[in-house]
Coordinates of C-alpha atoms in Angstrom, one line a residue:
Chain A
M1 CA 26.2 1.1 15.5
A2 CA 29.9 2.2 15.7
S3 CA 31.1 1.0 11.8
T4 CA 34.6 0.1 12.4
P5 CA 36.6 -0.6 9.0
R6 CA 36.9 -4.4 9.1
K7 CA 34.1 -5.5 11.2
P8 CA 33.2 -9.3 11.5
L9 CA 30.4 -10.8 9.8
I10 CA 28.4 -10.9 13.1
Q11 CA 29.7 -8.9 15.8
R12 CA 30.0 -10.7 19.3
S13 CA 27.2 -9.2 21.4
P14 CA 25.8 -10.3 24.9
M15 CA 22.4 -10.2 23.5
P16 CA 20.7 -13.4 23.6
G17 CA 18.4 -15.2 21.1
L18 CA 21.3 -14.5 17.9
G19 CA 20.6 -17.9 16.4
L20 CA 16.8 -18.2 16.8
S21 CA 16.2 -14.7 15.7
M22 CA 18.4 -15.4 12.7
G23 CA 17.4 -18.9 11.9
I24 CA 13.4 -17.7 11.9
T25 CA 14.2 -14.4 10.0
I26 CA 16.4 -16.2 7.3
A27 CA 14.3 -19.4 6.8
M28 CA 10.6 -17.7 6.6
L29 CA 12.1 -14.9 4.4
S30 CA 13.3 -17.7 2.0
I31 CA 10.4 -19.7 2.4
V32 CA 7.8 -17.0 1.6
V33 CA 10.1 -14.5 -0.4
L34 CA 12.8 -15.7 -1.9
I35 CA 12.5 -19.2 -3.0
P36 CA 9.2 -18.0 -5.1
I37 CA 10.7 -15.1 -6.4
G38 CA 13.8 -17.7 -7.5
A39 CA 11.3 -20.0 -8.9
L40 CA 9.9 -17.0 -11.3
L41 CA 13.5 -15.9 -12.3
T42 CA 14.6 -19.6 -13.1
R43 CA 11.5 -20.2 -14.9
G44 CA 12.5 -17.2 -17.2
A45 CA 16.1 -18.3 -17.1
L46 CA 15.2 -21.7 -18.4
F47 CA 12.7 -20.4 -21.1
G48 CA 15.5 -18.2 -22.5
P49 CA 15.8 -14.5 -23.3
E50 CA 14.4 -14.7 -27.0
N51 CA 11.5 -17.0 -26.0
M52 CA 10.5 -14.8 -23.4
W53 CA 11.1 -11.7 -26.1
G54 CA 8.7 -13.6 -28.7
V55 CA 6.3 -13.6 -26.0
I56 CA 6.5 -9.8 -24.6
N57 CA 7.1 -8.5 -28.5
R58 CA 3.4 -8.8 -29.1
D59 CA 1.2 -5.7 -29.9
R60 CA -1.1 -6.6 -26.9
V61 CA 1.7 -6.6 -24.3
W62 CA 3.2 -3.6 -25.4
A63 CA -0.3 -2.1 -25.4
A64 CA -0.6 -3.7 -21.8
L65 CA 2.5 -2.5 -20.2
Y66 CA 2.5 0.6 -21.8
L67 CA -1.4 1.2 -20.6
S68 CA -0.3 0.4 -17.0
F69 CA 2.6 2.2 -16.9
R70 CA 1.3 5.5 -18.5
L71 CA -2.0 5.6 -16.3
S72 CA 0.2 4.3 -13.3
F73 CA 2.2 7.3 -13.8
L74 CA -0.5 10.0 -14.6
A75 CA -2.5 8.5 -11.4
A76 CA 0.9 9.1 -9.2
V77 CA 1.2 12.4 -10.7
F78 CA -2.3 13.4 -9.5
N79 CA -1.7 11.9 -6.2
L80 CA 1.5 14.1 -5.9
V81 CA -0.3 17.2 -6.3
F82 CA -3.3 16.2 -4.3
G83 CA -1.4 14.5 -1.6
V84 CA 1.0 17.6 -0.9
L85 CA -2.2 19.9 -0.9
L86 CA -3.9 17.5 1.4
A87 CA -0.9 17.3 3.8
W88 CA -0.7 20.7 4.0
V89 CA -4.5 20.9 4.8
L90 CA -3.9 18.4 7.4
A91 CA -0.6 19.8 9.0
R92 CA -1.5 23.5 8.6
Y93 CA -4.9 24.3 9.0
R94 CA -7.5 23.3 11.8
F95 CA -11.1 23.4 10.8
P96 CA -13.8 21.1 12.0
G97 CA -14.0 17.3 10.8
R98 CA -10.4 17.8 10.1
R99 CA -9.4 14.1 12.2
L100 CA -12.2 12.5 10.1
L101 CA -10.6 14.0 6.6
D102 CA -7.3 12.6 8.2
A103 CA -8.7 9.4 9.1
A104 CA -10.2 9.0 5.7
V105 CA -6.9 9.4 3.8
D106 CA -6.0 5.6 5.0
L107 CA -9.1 4.3 3.9
P108 CA -7.5 3.0 0.6
F109 CA -4.9 1.2 2.6
A110 CA -7.6 -0.7 4.9
L111 CA -10.2 -1.5 2.6
P112 CA -10.1 -4.7 0.4
T113 CA -8.9 -3.9 -3.3
A114 CA -12.0 -6.0 -4.8
V115 CA -14.5 -3.9 -2.6
A116 CA -12.9 -0.7 -3.9
G117 CA -13.1 -2.2 -7.3
I118 CA -16.9 -2.9 -7.3
A119 CA -17.6 0.2 -5.1
L120 CA -15.7 2.4 -7.8
T121 CA -17.7 0.5 -10.6
A122 CA -20.9 1.3 -9.0
L123 CA -20.3 4.8 -9.0
Y124 CA -18.9 5.6 -12.3
A125 CA -20.7 2.8 -14.7
P126 CA -23.0 4.7 -17.0
N127 CA -26.2 4.1 -14.5
G128 CA -24.0 5.0 -11.3
L129 CA -24.5 8.1 -9.7
F130 CA -21.4 9.9 -11.2
G131 CA -21.4 7.7 -14.3
Q132 CA -24.8 9.4 -15.3
Y133 CA -23.5 12.9 -14.5
A134 CA -20.8 12.5 -17.0
R135 CA -23.0 10.9 -19.5
D136 CA -25.4 14.0 -19.1
I137 CA -22.8 16.5 -19.3
G138 CA -21.3 14.8 -22.4
L139 CA -24.6 15.0 -24.1
A140 CA -25.1 18.5 -23.2
L141 CA -21.7 19.6 -24.2
T142 CA -20.7 17.3 -27.4
G143 CA -24.0 15.2 -27.9
T144 CA -22.6 12.1 -27.2
G145 CA -22.6 10.5 -23.4
W146 CA -19.2 10.6 -21.5
K147 CA -17.9 6.9 -20.0
I148 CA -15.7 6.8 -17.5
A149 CA -16.1 3.2 -16.0
Y150 CA -14.9 0.6 -19.2
T151 CA -12.7 3.3 -20.6
Q152 CA -9.2 4.1 -19.4
W153 CA -10.5 7.2 -17.3
G154 CA -12.0 4.4 -15.3
I155 CA -8.5 2.8 -14.5
F156 CA -6.9 6.2 -14.1
I157 CA -9.7 6.9 -10.9
A158 CA -9.1 3.5 -9.5
L159 CA -5.0 3.8 -9.7
V160 CA -5.9 7.6 -8.3
F161 CA -7.6 6.1 -5.1
V162 CA -5.1 2.9 -4.2
G163 CA -2.4 5.1 -4.5
L164 CA -4.1 8.2 -2.5
P165 CA -2.5 8.0 0.9
F166 CA 1.3 7.2 0.0
V167 CA 2.0 11.1 -0.9
T168 CA 0.0 12.5 2.0
R169 CA 1.4 10.0 4.6
T170 CA 5.1 10.7 3.8
V171 CA 5.0 14.7 3.1
Q172 CA 2.6 15.5 6.6
P173 CA 5.1 14.7 9.1
V174 CA 7.7 16.9 7.2
I175 CA 5.2 19.9 7.0
E176 CA 4.6 19.4 10.9
E177 CA 8.4 19.6 11.2
V178 CA 9.1 22.6 9.3
E179 CA 10.3 25.4 11.7
R180 CA 8.1 28.4 11.1
E181 CA 11.0 30.4 12.4
V182 CA 12.1 29.6 8.9
E183 CA 9.4 31.1 7.2
E184 CA 9.2 33.8 9.3
A185 CA 13.1 34.6 8.6
S186 CA 12.0 34.2 4.7
A187 CA 9.4 36.5 5.1
T188 CA 10.9 39.5 6.9
L189 CA 13.9 39.2 4.3
G190 CA 11.0 40.4 2.0
A191 CA 9.9 37.3 0.3
S192 CA 6.3 36.5 -0.8
R193 CA 4.5 34.0 0.8
L194 CA 4.4 32.4 -3.0
Y195 CA 8.1 32.9 -3.1
T196 CA 8.7 31.2 0.5
L197 CA 6.8 28.5 -0.2
R198 CA 8.3 27.7 -3.4
R199 CA 12.1 28.3 -2.4
V200 CA 11.8 27.7 1.3
I201 CA 9.3 24.9 2.0
W202 CA 9.4 23.1 -1.1
P203 CA 12.7 21.9 -1.5
T204 CA 12.5 20.4 2.2
L205 CA 9.1 18.7 1.1
A206 CA 10.6 17.3 -2.3
P207 CA 12.6 14.5 -1.1
A208 CA 9.3 12.9 0.9
A209 CA 7.0 14.0 -1.8
L210 CA 9.5 12.2 -4.4
T211 CA 9.3 8.9 -2.0
G212 CA 5.6 8.9 -1.7
F213 CA 5.2 9.3 -5.8
A214 CA 7.6 6.2 -6.2
L215 CA 5.4 4.4 -3.4
A216 CA 2.3 5.3 -5.1
L217 CA 3.8 4.4 -8.5
A218 CA 5.0 1.1 -7.8
R219 CA 1.4 0.1 -6.2
A220 CA -0.6 1.2 -9.3
V221 CA 1.4 -0.5 -11.9
G222 CA 0.6 -3.8 -9.7
E223 CA -2.6 -3.2 -9.1
Y224 CA -5.3 -5.8 -9.9
G225 CA -8.2 -6.0 -7.7
S226 CA -9.6 -2.4 -8.0
V227 CA -9.0 -2.2 -11.5
I228 CA -10.4 -5.2 -13.3
F229 CA -13.9 -4.6 -12.6
I230 CA -13.8 -0.9 -13.7
A231 CA -11.5 -1.3 -16.7
G232 CA -13.5 -3.5 -19.2
N233 CA -10.8 -5.4 -20.0
I234 CA -10.6 -4.9 -24.0
P235 CA -7.8 -6.2 -25.5
M236 CA -5.4 -3.1 -26.5
R237 CA -7.6 -0.7 -25.0
T238 CA -8.0 -1.4 -21.2
E239 CA -6.2 -4.4 -20.5
I240 CA -3.8 -4.0 -17.6
A241 CA -0.4 -6.0 -17.3
P242 CA -1.2 -8.1 -14.6
L243 CA -4.5 -9.6 -16.1
L244 CA -2.1 -10.7 -18.9
I245 CA -0.7 -12.5 -16.4
V246 CA -3.7 -14.1 -15.2
I247 CA -4.8 -14.7 -18.6
Q248 CA -1.7 -16.7 -19.5
L249 CA -2.1 -18.9 -16.2
E250 CA -5.8 -19.5 -16.7
E251 CA -4.4 -20.9 -20.4
F252 CA -1.7 -22.8 -18.5
N253 CA 0.9 -21.0 -20.2
Y254 CA 3.5 -20.8 -17.4
D255 CA 6.1 -20.0 -19.6
G256 CA 4.5 -16.8 -21.1
A257 CA 3.2 -15.7 -17.7
A258 CA 6.7 -15.6 -16.3
A259 CA 8.2 -13.7 -19.1
I260 CA 5.2 -10.9 -18.6
G261 CA 5.8 -11.2 -14.8
I262 CA 9.7 -10.6 -15.2
A263 CA 9.2 -8.0 -17.9
M264 CA 6.7 -5.9 -15.2
L265 CA 9.4 -6.6 -12.5
V266 CA 12.5 -5.5 -14.7
I267 CA 10.3 -2.0 -15.5
S268 CA 9.2 -1.6 -12.1
F269 CA 12.7 -1.7 -11.0
V270 CA 14.2 0.7 -13.7
A271 CA 11.4 3.1 -13.1
L272 CA 12.2 2.9 -9.1
L273 CA 16.1 3.1 -9.7
A274 CA 15.5 6.4 -11.8
I275 CA 13.4 7.8 -9.0
N276 CA 16.1 7.0 -6.6
L277 CA 18.9 8.7 -9.0
I278 CA 16.8 11.8 -8.8
H279 CA 16.3 11.8 -5.2
I280 CA 19.8 11.9 -4.9
W281 CA 20.6 14.2 -7.7
S282 CA 18.0 16.7 -6.0
R283 CA 19.6 16.1 -2.6
R284 CA 23.1 17.3 -4.0
R285 CA 21.6 20.0 -5.6
I286 CA 19.4 21.5 -2.7
G287 CA 21.8 20.1 0.0
N288 CA 21.1 17.5 2.5
V289 CA 17.8 18.2 4.1
Chain B
M1 CA 2.9 50.8 -0.2
S2 CA -0.6 52.2 0.2
D3 CA -2.1 52.2 3.9
T4 CA -4.6 49.7 3.2
T5 CA -2.1 46.6 2.4
L6 CA -0.1 48.0 5.1
S7 CA -2.8 47.4 7.5
R8 CA -3.9 44.0 5.8
I9 CA 0.0 42.8 6.2
R10 CA 0.0 44.0 10.0
F11 CA -2.9 42.0 11.0
R12 CA -2.0 38.6 8.6
S13 CA 0.8 36.1 10.5
A14 CA 3.6 36.2 8.1
T15 CA 3.7 32.5 8.0
D16 CA 0.1 32.0 7.1
E17 CA -1.9 32.2 4.1
R18 CA -4.6 34.3 3.3
L19 CA -8.0 33.3 4.9
W20 CA -9.5 32.9 1.1
V21 CA -6.5 30.9 0.1
K22 CA -7.1 28.5 3.4
V23 CA -10.9 28.4 2.4
V24 CA -10.0 27.2 -1.1
L25 CA -7.7 24.7 -0.2
I26 CA -9.6 23.1 2.5
A27 CA -12.5 23.2 0.1
I28 CA -10.5 21.0 -2.9
A29 CA -9.2 18.9 -0.1
V30 CA -12.8 18.2 1.2
F31 CA -13.8 17.5 -2.0
G32 CA -11.3 15.2 -3.3
I33 CA -11.8 13.1 0.1
V34 CA -15.7 12.9 -0.6
I35 CA -15.4 11.8 -4.1
L36 CA -12.5 9.4 -4.0
V37 CA -13.5 7.9 -0.4
F38 CA -16.4 8.7 1.1
A39 CA -18.5 8.2 -1.8
P40 CA -17.7 4.6 -2.9
L41 CA -17.9 3.8 1.0
I42 CA -21.4 5.0 1.0
V43 CA -21.8 3.0 -2.3
V44 CA -20.9 -0.4 -0.9
F45 CA -23.5 -0.2 1.6
A46 CA -26.2 1.4 -0.4
E47 CA -26.0 -1.4 -2.7
A48 CA -25.8 -3.8 0.1
L49 CA -29.2 -3.1 1.4
A50 CA -30.6 -2.0 -1.8
R51 CA -33.4 -4.6 -1.1
G52 CA -33.3 -4.3 2.3
W53 CA -31.8 -5.6 5.5
Q54 CA -33.3 -9.2 5.1
A55 CA -32.3 -9.7 1.5
A56 CA -28.3 -8.8 2.7
L57 CA -28.6 -10.9 5.6
N58 CA -30.0 -13.7 3.4
A59 CA -27.1 -13.2 1.0
L60 CA -24.5 -13.7 4.1
G61 CA -26.4 -16.9 5.3
T62 CA -25.8 -18.7 1.6
R63 CA -23.2 -21.7 2.0
D64 CA -21.1 -19.9 -0.8
A65 CA -20.9 -16.9 1.7
Q66 CA -20.5 -18.5 5.0
S67 CA -17.4 -20.8 3.8
A68 CA -15.9 -17.8 2.3
I69 CA -16.6 -16.0 5.5
R70 CA -15.0 -19.3 7.7
L71 CA -11.7 -19.7 5.2
T72 CA -10.8 -15.5 5.4
L73 CA -11.1 -16.0 9.1
L74 CA -8.8 -19.3 9.1
I75 CA -6.2 -17.7 6.7
A76 CA -6.0 -14.5 8.7
A77 CA -6.0 -17.0 11.7
I78 CA -3.0 -18.9 10.4
S79 CA -0.9 -15.9 8.6
V80 CA -1.0 -12.9 10.7
P81 CA 0.4 -14.8 13.7
L82 CA 3.4 -16.2 11.7
T83 CA 3.6 -12.8 9.9
A84 CA 3.9 -11.4 13.6
V85 CA 6.9 -13.8 14.8
F86 CA 8.7 -13.2 11.8
G87 CA 8.4 -9.2 12.2
I88 CA 9.4 -9.7 15.9
A89 CA 12.6 -12.4 15.1
A90 CA 13.2 -9.8 12.2
A91 CA 13.5 -6.8 14.1
W92 CA 15.3 -8.2 17.3
F93 CA 18.2 -9.8 14.9
I94 CA 18.1 -6.4 13.1
T95 CA 18.3 -4.2 16.0
K96 CA 20.0 -6.2 18.7
F97 CA 22.8 -7.5 16.4
D98 CA 25.4 -6.0 14.5
F99 CA 26.5 -7.6 11.2
R100 CA 27.1 -7.3 7.7
G101 CA 24.6 -6.8 4.8
K102 CA 21.8 -5.2 7.3
A103 CA 20.8 -2.6 5.1
F104 CA 20.3 -5.5 2.5
L105 CA 18.2 -7.7 4.8
I106 CA 16.0 -4.8 5.2
T107 CA 15.7 -4.6 1.6
L108 CA 14.8 -8.2 0.9
I109 CA 11.9 -8.0 3.6
D110 CA 10.5 -5.0 2.0
L111 CA 11.0 -6.5 -1.6
P112 CA 7.2 -7.5 -1.6
F113 CA 5.9 -4.1 -1.2
S114 CA 7.2 -3.3 -4.7
I115 CA 5.9 -6.5 -6.4
S116 CA 2.6 -6.9 -8.2
P117 CA 0.1 -9.3 -5.8
V118 CA -0.3 -10.9 -9.1
V119 CA 3.2 -11.5 -9.7
A120 CA 3.5 -12.7 -6.1
G121 CA 1.1 -15.3 -6.9
L122 CA 2.8 -16.4 -10.4
C123 CA 5.8 -16.9 -8.2
F124 CA 4.2 -19.5 -5.9
V125 CA 2.6 -21.2 -8.9
L126 CA 5.8 -21.8 -10.5
A127 CA 7.5 -22.7 -7.1
F128 CA 5.0 -24.9 -5.9
G129 CA 2.8 -25.8 -8.6
A130 CA 1.7 -29.5 -9.4
N131 CA 3.8 -29.1 -12.5
T132 CA 7.2 -28.4 -10.6
A133 CA 9.4 -31.2 -9.1
V134 CA 8.8 -29.8 -5.6
G135 CA 5.1 -29.6 -5.8
G136 CA 4.7 -32.8 -7.8
W137 CA 6.1 -34.4 -4.8
L138 CA 4.1 -32.9 -2.4
V139 CA 1.0 -33.5 -4.2
A140 CA 1.6 -36.9 -4.4
H141 CA 2.1 -37.0 -0.9
G142 CA -1.4 -35.6 -0.3
F143 CA 0.1 -32.1 0.6
P144 CA -0.9 -29.7 -2.3
I145 CA 0.3 -26.0 -1.7
V146 CA -1.1 -24.4 -4.7
F147 CA -5.1 -24.4 -5.1
A148 CA -5.4 -25.2 -1.7
L149 CA -5.0 -23.6 1.8
P150 CA -0.9 -23.5 2.2
G151 CA -0.7 -21.7 -1.0
I152 CA -3.4 -19.1 -0.3
V153 CA -1.5 -18.6 3.3
M154 CA 1.9 -18.3 1.7
A155 CA 0.6 -15.8 -0.7
T156 CA -1.1 -13.8 2.1
M157 CA 2.0 -13.6 3.9
F158 CA 4.1 -12.6 0.7
V159 CA 2.1 -9.6 0.6
T160 CA 1.7 -8.8 4.4
F161 CA 5.5 -9.9 5.1
P162 CA 7.0 -6.3 5.9
F163 CA 4.2 -4.9 7.7
V164 CA 5.2 -5.8 11.4
A165 CA 9.0 -5.7 11.0
R166 CA 8.8 -2.1 9.6
E167 CA 6.7 -1.3 12.3
L168 CA 9.1 -2.6 15.0
I169 CA 12.4 -1.7 13.7
P170 CA 12.4 1.8 14.0
V171 CA 10.8 1.8 17.4
M172 CA 13.1 -1.0 18.3
V173 CA 16.0 1.3 17.0
E174 CA 14.8 4.1 18.7
Q175 CA 14.9 2.3 22.2
G176 CA 18.5 1.0 22.2
R177 CA 19.6 -1.8 23.9
A178 CA 20.3 -0.4 27.5
E179 CA 17.4 -1.9 29.4
E180 CA 17.9 -5.5 27.7
E181 CA 21.7 -4.9 28.7
A182 CA 20.6 -4.2 32.5
A183 CA 18.2 -7.1 32.7
L184 CA 20.7 -9.1 31.3
T185 CA 23.3 -8.3 33.9
L186 CA 21.0 -8.5 36.6
G187 CA 20.6 -12.4 35.4
A188 CA 17.8 -12.6 33.8
S189 CA 17.2 -15.1 31.2
G190 CA 16.8 -14.5 27.2
W191 CA 13.2 -15.2 27.5
R192 CA 12.6 -12.8 30.5
V193 CA 14.4 -10.1 29.0
F194 CA 12.0 -10.4 26.2
F195 CA 8.7 -11.0 27.8
T196 CA 9.4 -8.5 30.5
V197 CA 11.3 -5.7 28.9
T198 CA 11.3 -5.5 25.7
L199 CA 7.7 -6.7 25.0
P200 CA 5.7 -3.8 26.9
N201 CA 8.0 -1.6 25.1
I202 CA 6.7 -2.6 21.6
R203 CA 3.4 -3.9 22.3
W204 CA 1.4 -1.0 20.7
A205 CA 3.9 -0.9 17.9
L206 CA 3.4 -4.5 17.4
L207 CA -0.7 -4.3 18.0
Y208 CA -0.1 -1.4 15.0
G209 CA 1.6 -3.6 12.7
V210 CA -0.7 -6.4 13.3
L211 CA -3.9 -4.2 13.0
L212 CA -2.9 -3.6 9.3
C213 CA -1.0 -6.5 8.4
N214 CA -4.8 -8.5 9.4
A215 CA -6.8 -5.7 7.4
R216 CA -4.5 -6.5 4.2
A217 CA -4.7 -10.2 4.9
M218 CA -8.6 -10.5 5.0
G219 CA -8.6 -8.3 2.1
E220 CA -6.3 -9.5 -0.4
F221 CA -7.3 -10.3 -3.9
G222 CA -4.6 -10.4 -6.7
A223 CA -2.1 -12.8 -5.2
V224 CA -5.0 -15.1 -3.5
A225 CA -6.9 -15.2 -7.0
V226 CA -3.6 -16.7 -8.6
V227 CA -2.8 -19.6 -6.0
S228 CA -6.2 -20.1 -4.9
G229 CA -7.7 -21.3 -8.5
K230 CA -10.9 -20.3 -7.5
I231 CA -12.8 -23.4 -6.2
R232 CA -16.2 -22.5 -4.8
G233 CA -16.6 -23.8 -1.3
Q234 CA -12.9 -24.7 -0.9
T235 CA -10.2 -21.9 -1.8
A236 CA -12.8 -19.1 -2.6
T237 CA -12.0 -16.5 0.0
M238 CA -14.5 -13.3 0.7
P239 CA -12.6 -11.5 -1.8
I240 CA -12.9 -14.2 -4.2
T241 CA -16.4 -14.7 -3.9
I242 CA -17.1 -11.3 -4.0
E243 CA -15.7 -11.0 -7.7
M244 CA -17.9 -14.4 -8.2
M245 CA -21.0 -13.0 -7.1
Y246 CA -20.5 -9.5 -9.0
N247 CA -19.8 -11.7 -12.2
E248 CA -22.9 -13.4 -11.8
Y249 CA -24.9 -10.1 -11.5
L250 CA -25.9 -11.1 -7.8
S251 CA -25.3 -7.2 -6.6
V252 CA -27.0 -7.6 -3.4
A253 CA -25.2 -10.4 -2.2
A254 CA -21.8 -9.2 -3.6
F255 CA -22.0 -5.8 -1.8
S256 CA -23.2 -7.2 1.4
L257 CA -20.0 -9.6 1.6
A258 CA -18.2 -6.1 0.7
A259 CA -20.3 -4.3 3.4
V260 CA -18.8 -6.9 5.9
L261 CA -15.1 -6.2 4.6
T262 CA -15.9 -2.4 4.7
A263 CA -17.0 -2.5 8.3
L264 CA -13.5 -4.5 9.3
A265 CA -11.9 -1.9 7.5
L266 CA -13.3 1.0 9.3
L267 CA -12.7 -0.8 12.5
T268 CA -9.3 -1.1 11.4
L269 CA -9.0 2.8 10.8
L270 CA -10.8 3.4 13.9
L271 CA -8.2 1.4 16.2
K272 CA -5.5 2.5 14.3
T273 CA -6.4 6.3 15.0
L274 CA -6.9 5.5 18.7
L275 CA -3.6 3.8 18.8
E276 CA -2.2 7.1 16.9
L277 CA -3.9 9.4 19.3
R278 CA -3.0 7.3 22.5
F279 CA 0.3 6.0 22.0
A280 CA 1.6 8.2 19.3
D281 CA 5.2 8.7 21.4
Q282 CA 5.1 4.6 21.3
L283 CA 4.3 3.8 17.6
A284 CA 7.1 3.6 15.1
A285 CA 9.1 7.0 14.3
T286 CA 7.9 6.8 10.8
R287 CA 4.6 8.8 11.4
R288 CA 6.1 11.4 13.1
H289 CA 9.5 11.9 12.4

């Protein structure tokens, strides 16, 4: 793709099917994605910024937005650490069951979220397998049984589950491509293994890890199916932002739903923009790797 | 440096961790995946079979379950081919022609990945709901979109929109245009070039994208929950029916349907892993680059 200074809108090409492929692409993109999103933004514009602020600036909405973004961030941080570890283990070590482990990482992509939701709830409910342990351990240590499901911990676990594959899948191919010679050179120059990992390997992984982190964060913020079963959905405490939209819709308050939907979009895009800026900044600092 | 450390250094490769470090890292990875992935998986089947095979099969034979299974298959049968056609057209348009705004177009195609499914559903309600101009006209002419099949299909397409295109674009970029150009010079028609030159080159990548698209289409919950209206026997897909049964404390029924979807997810993962093992070189560069 040579880029000449002033190229025409569409360059002439002997390839067939320009009209057909462009027509299908633009028509379907418009009907399925652009018109619906446009409808949301139009509804918001007609409702007016002041009215939208009136909907959003309520304790219950702030609580839900804060909960959604805070827990999504924490879950993405957990996935960042665990995902890099998992990618390292899968890419570098050979042990029995590695392929099974590798395939299992993708299950959260393939498993429907509602199924994940009821399965996690069954596990972490007070009478569930893990929920029972939590209750007993809590009773033994503090005198009160710990609860996981129907608390913020339950939401956190569901968000960790749905975000699990992102960091691993973006970082793993990069680890496989790291040249051993670089590590050997570092070791020959007297660096300890930990120093090599920190100063030689991590900088090459960091951009991919950050991309995975951003994807996991975006996914977690919008997640609905796996969370609503385990969350308990108590207003002000375990109510996530997408659920508020559903509640507004059930009350046929379309303006209110649009206002919260637009607020979520804006916050997500600001967060992703911030991550992209960190990306650019870290590339400039470390060099383009 | 004492003799003992010297001998240890001599026998350990400079680009390897110590054995105990490896064992600990592998143990953490396995423990995490067992807790996060395998445990929910086992729970689904255990809960489905809690009252034996017969109870699970009976639950799958009820009218609600049967209509949910039929509806989910129908939605996948309509939405997945349409998304595949879009993916092929978009990949052809993007990789075979040079035009301005290509990066912007790719961003638009990726947009659904960063939007919450609930917000996606909301967009369709606001664009085509019975209280909008377009939606009202369509309802008056006997073609409702929201709370009916077309809306569910469109919402499903929204959330699966980038899958096929994203898989095909890197593969087709890597393969370039030389083969197609040669076929054109030899006098082949456009369709002949596509079916005899391009399609054989991208078939495994296409299958891979369709596989992931299908898994998501059959399991989508958030977007469908909003646009379907959850009408029992009419617009309740399998995930929606799972939610209804779960909320009615029909645990065996809910988990039996969930087990069917889980089996489908496992089959998807199996096929995906086989494709990756067998045709890694012909799949999207994303995974190995």
